[in-house]
CSV table of C-alpha atoms in Angstrom, one decimal:
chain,number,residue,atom,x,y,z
A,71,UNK,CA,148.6,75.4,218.6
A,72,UNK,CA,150.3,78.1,220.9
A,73,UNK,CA,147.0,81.2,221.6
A,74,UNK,CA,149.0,84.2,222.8
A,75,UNK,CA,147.3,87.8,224.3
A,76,UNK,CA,148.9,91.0,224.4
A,77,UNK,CA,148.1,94.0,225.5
A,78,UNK,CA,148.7,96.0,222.1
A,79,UNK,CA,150.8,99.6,221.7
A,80,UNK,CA,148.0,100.7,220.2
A,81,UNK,CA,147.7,102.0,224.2
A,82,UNK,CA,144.1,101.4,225.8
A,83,UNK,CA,142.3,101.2,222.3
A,84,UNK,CA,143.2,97.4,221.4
A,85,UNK,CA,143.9,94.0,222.5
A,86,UNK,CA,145.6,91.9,220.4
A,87,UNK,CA,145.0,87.9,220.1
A,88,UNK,CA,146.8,85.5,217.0
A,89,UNK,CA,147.7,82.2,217.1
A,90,UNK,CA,150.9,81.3,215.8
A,91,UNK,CA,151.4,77.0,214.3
A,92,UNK,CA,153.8,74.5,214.8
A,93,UNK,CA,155.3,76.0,211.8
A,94,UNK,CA,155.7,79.6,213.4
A,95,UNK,CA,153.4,81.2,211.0
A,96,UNK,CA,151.3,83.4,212.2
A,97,UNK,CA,147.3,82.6,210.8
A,98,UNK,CA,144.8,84.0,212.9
A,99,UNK,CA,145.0,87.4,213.4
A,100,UNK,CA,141.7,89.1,215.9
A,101,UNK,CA,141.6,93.0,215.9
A,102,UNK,CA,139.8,93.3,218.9
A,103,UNK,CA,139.8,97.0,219.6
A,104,UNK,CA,138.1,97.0,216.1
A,105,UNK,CA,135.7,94.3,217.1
A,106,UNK,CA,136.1,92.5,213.9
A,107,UNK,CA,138.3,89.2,212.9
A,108,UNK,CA,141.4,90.3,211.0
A,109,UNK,CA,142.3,87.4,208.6
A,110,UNK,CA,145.1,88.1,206.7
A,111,UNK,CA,147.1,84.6,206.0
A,112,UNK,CA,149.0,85.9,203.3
A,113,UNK,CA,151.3,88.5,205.1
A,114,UNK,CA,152.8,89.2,208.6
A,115,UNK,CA,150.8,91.0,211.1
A,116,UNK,CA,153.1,91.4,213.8
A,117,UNK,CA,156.8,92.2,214.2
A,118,UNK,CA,158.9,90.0,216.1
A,119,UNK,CA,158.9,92.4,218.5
A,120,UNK,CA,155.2,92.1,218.7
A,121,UNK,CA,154.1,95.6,217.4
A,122,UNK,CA,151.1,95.5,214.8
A,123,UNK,CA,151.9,95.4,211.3
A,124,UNK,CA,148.7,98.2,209.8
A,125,UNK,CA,147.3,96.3,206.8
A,126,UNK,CA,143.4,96.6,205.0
A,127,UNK,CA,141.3,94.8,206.5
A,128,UNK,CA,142.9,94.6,210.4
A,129,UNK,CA,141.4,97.1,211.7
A,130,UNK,CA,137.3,98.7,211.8
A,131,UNK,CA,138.3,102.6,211.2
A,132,UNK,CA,134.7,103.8,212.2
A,133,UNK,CA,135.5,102.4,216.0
A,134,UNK,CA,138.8,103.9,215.9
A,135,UNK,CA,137.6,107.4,214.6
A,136,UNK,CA,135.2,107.6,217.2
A,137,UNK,CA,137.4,106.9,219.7
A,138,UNK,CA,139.8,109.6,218.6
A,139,UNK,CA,137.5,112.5,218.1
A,140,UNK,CA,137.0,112.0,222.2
A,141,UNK,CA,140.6,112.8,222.7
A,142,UNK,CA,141.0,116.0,220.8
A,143,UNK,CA,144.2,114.8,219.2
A,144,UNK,CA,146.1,117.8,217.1
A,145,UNK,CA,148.5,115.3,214.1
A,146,UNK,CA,151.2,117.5,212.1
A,147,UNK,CA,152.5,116.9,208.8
A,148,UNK,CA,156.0,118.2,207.8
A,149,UNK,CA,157.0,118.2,204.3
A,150,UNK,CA,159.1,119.8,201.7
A,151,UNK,CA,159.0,121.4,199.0
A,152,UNK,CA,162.2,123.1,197.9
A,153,UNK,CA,163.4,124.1,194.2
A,154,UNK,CA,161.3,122.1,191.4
A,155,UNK,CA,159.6,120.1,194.1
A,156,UNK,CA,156.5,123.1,194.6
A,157,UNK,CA,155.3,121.7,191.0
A,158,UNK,CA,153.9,118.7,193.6
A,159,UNK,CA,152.2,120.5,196.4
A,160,UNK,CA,148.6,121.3,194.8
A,161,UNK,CA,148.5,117.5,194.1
A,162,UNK,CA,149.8,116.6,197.6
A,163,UNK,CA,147.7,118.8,199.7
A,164,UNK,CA,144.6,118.2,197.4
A,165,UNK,CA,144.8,114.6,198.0
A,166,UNK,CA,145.5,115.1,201.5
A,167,UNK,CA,143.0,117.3,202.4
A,168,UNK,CA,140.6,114.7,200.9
A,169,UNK,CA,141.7,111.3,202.0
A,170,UNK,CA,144.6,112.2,205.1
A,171,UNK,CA,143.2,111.9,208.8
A,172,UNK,CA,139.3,112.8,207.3
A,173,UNK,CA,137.5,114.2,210.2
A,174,UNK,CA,140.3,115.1,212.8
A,175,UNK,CA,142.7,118.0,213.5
A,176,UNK,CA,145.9,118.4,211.4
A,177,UNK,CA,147.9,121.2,210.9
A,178,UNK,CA,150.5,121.0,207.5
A,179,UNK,CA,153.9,122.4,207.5
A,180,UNK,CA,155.3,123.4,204.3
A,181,UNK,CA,159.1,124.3,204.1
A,182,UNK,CA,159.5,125.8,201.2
A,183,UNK,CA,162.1,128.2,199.6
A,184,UNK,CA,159.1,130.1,197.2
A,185,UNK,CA,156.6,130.5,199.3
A,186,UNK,CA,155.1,132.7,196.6
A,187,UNK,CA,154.8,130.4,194.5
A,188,UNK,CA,152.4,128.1,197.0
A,189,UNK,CA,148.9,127.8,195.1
A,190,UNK,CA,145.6,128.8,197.1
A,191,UNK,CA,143.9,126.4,198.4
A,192,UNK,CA,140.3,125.9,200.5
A,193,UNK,CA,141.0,123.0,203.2
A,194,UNK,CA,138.9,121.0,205.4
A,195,UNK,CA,137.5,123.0,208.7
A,196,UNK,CA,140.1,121.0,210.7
A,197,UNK,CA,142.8,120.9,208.5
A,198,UNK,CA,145.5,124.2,208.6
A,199,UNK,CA,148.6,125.0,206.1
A,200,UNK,CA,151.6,127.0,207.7
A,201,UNK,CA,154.0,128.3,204.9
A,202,UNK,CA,157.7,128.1,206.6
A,203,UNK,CA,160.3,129.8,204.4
A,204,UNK,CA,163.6,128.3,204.1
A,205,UNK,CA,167.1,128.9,202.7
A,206,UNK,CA,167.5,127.1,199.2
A,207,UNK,CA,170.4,124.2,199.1
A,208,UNK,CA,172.9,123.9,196.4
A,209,UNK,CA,172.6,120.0,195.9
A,210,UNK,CA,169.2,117.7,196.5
A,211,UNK,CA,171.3,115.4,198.9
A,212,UNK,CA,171.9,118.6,201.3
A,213,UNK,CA,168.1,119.2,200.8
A,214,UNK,CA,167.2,115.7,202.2
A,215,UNK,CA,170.1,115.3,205.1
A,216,UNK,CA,168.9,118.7,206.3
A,217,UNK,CA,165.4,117.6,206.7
A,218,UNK,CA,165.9,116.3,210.1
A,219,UNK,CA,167.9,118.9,211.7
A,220,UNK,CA,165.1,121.4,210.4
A,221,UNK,CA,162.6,118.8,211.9
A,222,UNK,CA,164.1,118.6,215.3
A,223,UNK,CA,164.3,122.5,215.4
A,224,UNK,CA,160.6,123.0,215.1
A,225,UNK,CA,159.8,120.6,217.6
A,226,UNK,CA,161.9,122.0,219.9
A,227,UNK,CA,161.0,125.3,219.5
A,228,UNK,CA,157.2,125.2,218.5
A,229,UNK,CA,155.4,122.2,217.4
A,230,UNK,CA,155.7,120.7,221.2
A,231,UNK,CA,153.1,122.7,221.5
A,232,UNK,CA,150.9,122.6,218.7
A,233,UNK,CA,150.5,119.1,217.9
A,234,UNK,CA,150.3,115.8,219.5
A,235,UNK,CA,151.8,113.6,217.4
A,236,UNK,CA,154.0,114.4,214.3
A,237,UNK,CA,154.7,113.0,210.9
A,238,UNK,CA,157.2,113.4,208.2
A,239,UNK,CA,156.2,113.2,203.9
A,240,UNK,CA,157.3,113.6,201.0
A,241,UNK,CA,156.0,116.3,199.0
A,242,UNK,CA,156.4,114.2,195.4
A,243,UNK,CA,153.2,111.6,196.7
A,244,UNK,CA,149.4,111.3,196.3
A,245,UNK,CA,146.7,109.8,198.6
A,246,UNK,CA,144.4,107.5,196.8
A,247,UNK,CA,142.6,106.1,199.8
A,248,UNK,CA,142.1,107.1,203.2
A,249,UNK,CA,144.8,107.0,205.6
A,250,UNK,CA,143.0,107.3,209.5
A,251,UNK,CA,144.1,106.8,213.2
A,252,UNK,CA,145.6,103.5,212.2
A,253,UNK,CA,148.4,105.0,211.9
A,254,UNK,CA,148.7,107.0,215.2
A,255,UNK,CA,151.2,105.4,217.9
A,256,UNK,CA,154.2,106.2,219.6
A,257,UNK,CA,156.7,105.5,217.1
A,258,UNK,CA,155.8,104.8,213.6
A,259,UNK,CA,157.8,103.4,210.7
A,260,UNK,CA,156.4,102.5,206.6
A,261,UNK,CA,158.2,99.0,205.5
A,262,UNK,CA,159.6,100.3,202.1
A,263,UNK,CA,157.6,99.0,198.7
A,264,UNK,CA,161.1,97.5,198.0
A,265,UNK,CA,161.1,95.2,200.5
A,266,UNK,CA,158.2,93.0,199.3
A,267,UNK,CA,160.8,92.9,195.6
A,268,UNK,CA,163.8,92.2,197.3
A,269,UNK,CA,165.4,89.8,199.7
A,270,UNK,CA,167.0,91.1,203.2
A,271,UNK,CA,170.1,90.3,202.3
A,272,UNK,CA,169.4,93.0,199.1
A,273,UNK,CA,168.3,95.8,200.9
A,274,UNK,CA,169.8,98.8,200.6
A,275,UNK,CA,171.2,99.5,204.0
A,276,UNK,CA,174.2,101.4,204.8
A,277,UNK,CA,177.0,98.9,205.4
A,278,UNK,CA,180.4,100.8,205.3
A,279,UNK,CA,181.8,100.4,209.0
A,280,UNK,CA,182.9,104.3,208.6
A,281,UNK,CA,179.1,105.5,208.7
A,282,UNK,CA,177.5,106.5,211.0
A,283,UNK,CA,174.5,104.5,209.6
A,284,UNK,CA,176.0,101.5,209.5
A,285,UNK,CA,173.8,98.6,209.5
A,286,UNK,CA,176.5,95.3,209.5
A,287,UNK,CA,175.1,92.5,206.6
A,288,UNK,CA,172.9,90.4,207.8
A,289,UNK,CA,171.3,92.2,210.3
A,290,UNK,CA,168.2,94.4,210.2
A,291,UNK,CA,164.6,93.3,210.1
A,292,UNK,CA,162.6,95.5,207.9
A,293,UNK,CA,163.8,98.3,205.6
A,294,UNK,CA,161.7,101.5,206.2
A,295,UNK,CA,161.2,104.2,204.0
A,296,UNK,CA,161.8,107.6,204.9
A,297,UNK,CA,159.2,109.4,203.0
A,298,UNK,CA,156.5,108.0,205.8
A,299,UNK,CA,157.2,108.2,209.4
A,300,UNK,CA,156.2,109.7,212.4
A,301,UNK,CA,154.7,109.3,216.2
A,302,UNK,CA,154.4,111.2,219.2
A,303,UNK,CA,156.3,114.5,219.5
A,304,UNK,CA,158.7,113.7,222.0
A,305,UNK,CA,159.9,110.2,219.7
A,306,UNK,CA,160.0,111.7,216.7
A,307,UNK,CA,162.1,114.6,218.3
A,308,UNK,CA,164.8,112.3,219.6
A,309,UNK,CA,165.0,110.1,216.1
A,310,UNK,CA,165.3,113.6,214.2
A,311,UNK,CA,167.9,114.7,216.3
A,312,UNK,CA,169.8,111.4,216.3
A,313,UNK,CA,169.7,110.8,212.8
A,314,UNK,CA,171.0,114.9,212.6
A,315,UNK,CA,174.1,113.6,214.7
A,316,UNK,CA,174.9,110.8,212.6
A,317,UNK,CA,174.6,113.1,209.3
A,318,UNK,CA,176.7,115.8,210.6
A,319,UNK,CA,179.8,113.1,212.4
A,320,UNK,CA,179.4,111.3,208.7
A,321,UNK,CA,180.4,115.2,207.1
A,322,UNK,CA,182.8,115.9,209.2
A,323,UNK,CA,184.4,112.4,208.3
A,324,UNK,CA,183.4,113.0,204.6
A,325,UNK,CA,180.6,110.1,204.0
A,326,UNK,CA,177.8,110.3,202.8
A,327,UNK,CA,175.5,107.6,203.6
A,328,UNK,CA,174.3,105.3,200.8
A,329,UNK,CA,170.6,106.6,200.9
A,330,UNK,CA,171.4,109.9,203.1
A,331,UNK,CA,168.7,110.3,205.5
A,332,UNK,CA,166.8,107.3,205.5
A,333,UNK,CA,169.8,104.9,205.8
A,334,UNK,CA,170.1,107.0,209.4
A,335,UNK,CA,166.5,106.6,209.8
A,336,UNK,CA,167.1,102.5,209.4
A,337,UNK,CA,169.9,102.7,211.6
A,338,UNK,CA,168.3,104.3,214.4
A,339,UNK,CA,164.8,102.2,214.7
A,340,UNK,CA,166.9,98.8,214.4
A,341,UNK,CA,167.9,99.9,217.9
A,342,UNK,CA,164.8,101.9,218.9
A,343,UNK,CA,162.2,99.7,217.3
A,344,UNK,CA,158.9,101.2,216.1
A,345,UNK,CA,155.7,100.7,218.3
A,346,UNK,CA,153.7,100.7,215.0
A,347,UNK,CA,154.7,99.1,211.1
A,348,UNK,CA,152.6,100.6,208.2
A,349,UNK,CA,152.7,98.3,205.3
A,350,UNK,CA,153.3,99.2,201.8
A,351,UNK,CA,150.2,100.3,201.3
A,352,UNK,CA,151.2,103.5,202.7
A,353,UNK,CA,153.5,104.4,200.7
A,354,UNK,CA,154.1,102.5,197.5
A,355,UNK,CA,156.9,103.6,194.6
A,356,UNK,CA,155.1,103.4,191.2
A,357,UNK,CA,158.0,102.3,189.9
A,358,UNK,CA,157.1,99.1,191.4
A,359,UNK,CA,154.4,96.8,190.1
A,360,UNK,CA,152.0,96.0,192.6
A,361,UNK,CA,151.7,92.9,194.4
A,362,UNK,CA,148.4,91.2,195.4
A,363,UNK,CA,149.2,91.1,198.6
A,364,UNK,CA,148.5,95.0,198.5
A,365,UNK,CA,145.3,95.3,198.5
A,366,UNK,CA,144.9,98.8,198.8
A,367,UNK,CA,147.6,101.2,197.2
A,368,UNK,CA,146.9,104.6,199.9
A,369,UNK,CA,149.5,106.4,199.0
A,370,UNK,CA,152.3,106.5,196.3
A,371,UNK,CA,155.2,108.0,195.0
A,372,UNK,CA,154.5,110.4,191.6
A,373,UNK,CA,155.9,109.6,188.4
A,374,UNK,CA,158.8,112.0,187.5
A,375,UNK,CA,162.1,112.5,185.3
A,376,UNK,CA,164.4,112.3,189.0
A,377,UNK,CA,167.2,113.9,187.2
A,378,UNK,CA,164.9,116.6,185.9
A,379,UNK,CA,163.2,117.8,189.5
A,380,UNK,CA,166.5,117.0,191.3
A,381,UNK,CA,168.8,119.6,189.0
């Protein structure tokens, strides 16, 4: 039995001990900067680049709020809401204002081309909405590949400094259960729902050599979704603006990645891996049936007609 102690990238808040068999499974999981035994045998808790894999019952959230409030942390949120899509922003920022960082600073962003048409809503003390107007798109595709130039924008020109760390939603999702500091680290990805359905071999990476987003078969370790992801400012700035540059060499080439922005989003954290994996439980697609394995179901996709929101 190989014991093995790391110094976790959850920065000075955690130190990380498992035990890993003769059989390389990893069984013993201790959450130290949570002061409580994480065991979890029936899924991975660390990448094999050692960053924690966020699942219930690894971590104490109490500790970790306390902890948190002393730094004075400021989270964004940027999401979309463009054409049809504003029929899901009560539901979002109702559920997020309930369940989404309870207790600590967050400031939403919400793009949106009718910003008239944004319902009123009380939030939390802590919590903020900012209504950014933006330019309708002609196709939903444009909509979603422009995400992460409009993303990189802001950051350069404003949210550097507002916020400490930054994350990126999709509108068309609910909270069901709270979703706290375990998720704060330097760079954050959500292993897709899909994932725990298909093999690796199935996912749905870009493979054409002519993208940009390439991924060639058989590599890749997880597949992440693009409707959850985030970290500090200064990451998420240079994976917006990467993934921008891969978009806009693919046009000028005339591709069009298989999944648009998130197969750029897979292609750049296979090369600058994530400090932090959220599990499906933060952000499951209800097309899915859930496994048990996912024990908590935080937050989900909504059920809708795609063609029908999309044109």
């Amino acid at each position: 039995l190989l014991i093995f102690l790391k110094l976790s990238l959850f920065k000075s808040d955690s130190l990380v001990v498992w035990a890993v068999g003769p059989d390389g499974a990893i069984f013993w999981y201790f959450c130290i900067f949570s002061l409580i035994p994480c065991r979890r045998t029936d899924v991975l808790l660390m990448s094999p680049w050692l960053a924690p894999i966020v699942w219930e019952g690894t971590f104490n959230r109490d500790i970790l709020n306390a902890q948190y409030r002393q730094k004075h942390l400021v989270v964004g949120v940027a999401m979309f809401a463009v054409k049809k899509y504003i029929r899901f922003i009560e539901g979002f920022l109702h559920s997020a204002n309930k369940f989404f960082l309870s207790g600590h600073r967050v400031n939403f962003y919400l793009f949106t081309d009718h910003p008239e048409k944004v319902p009123s809503m009380t939030l939390s003390p802590e919590k903020r909405l900012f209504i950014i107007p933006i330019e309708p798109y002609s196709r939903w595709q444009d909509i979603s590949m422009n995400r992460m130039n409009i993303i990189s924008s802001y950051i350069r020109s404003r949210w550097r400094h507002e916020v400490d760390y930054l994350y990126s939603m999709d509108i068309d999702v609910q909270l069901f259960e709270h979703i706290g500091v375990e998720i704060i680290d330097t760079l954050v990805g959500t292993i897709s729902s899909w994932q725990y359905t298909k093999t690796r071999e199935n996912n749905s990476y870009e493979t054409r050599p002519e993208s940009r987003a390439a991924i060639p078969r058989g590599e890749g370790d997880f597949y992440y979704a693009a409707s959850f992801y985030g970290g500090i400012v200064s990451e998420v700035y240079k994976l917006t603006t990467a993934c921008f540059k891969g978009i806009m060499e693919d046009r000028a080439n005339g591709i069009e990645a298989k999944w648009h922005e998130e197969s750029h989003l897979n292609k750049y954290l296979l090369y600058h891996k994530p400090t932090r994996l959220l599990s499906p439980e933060y952000y499951w697609d209800e097309e899915l049936i859930l496994p048990h394995i996912v024990r908590v179901k935080r937050l989900s996709s909504v059920h809708k007609n795609l063609k029908e929101v999309r044109f």
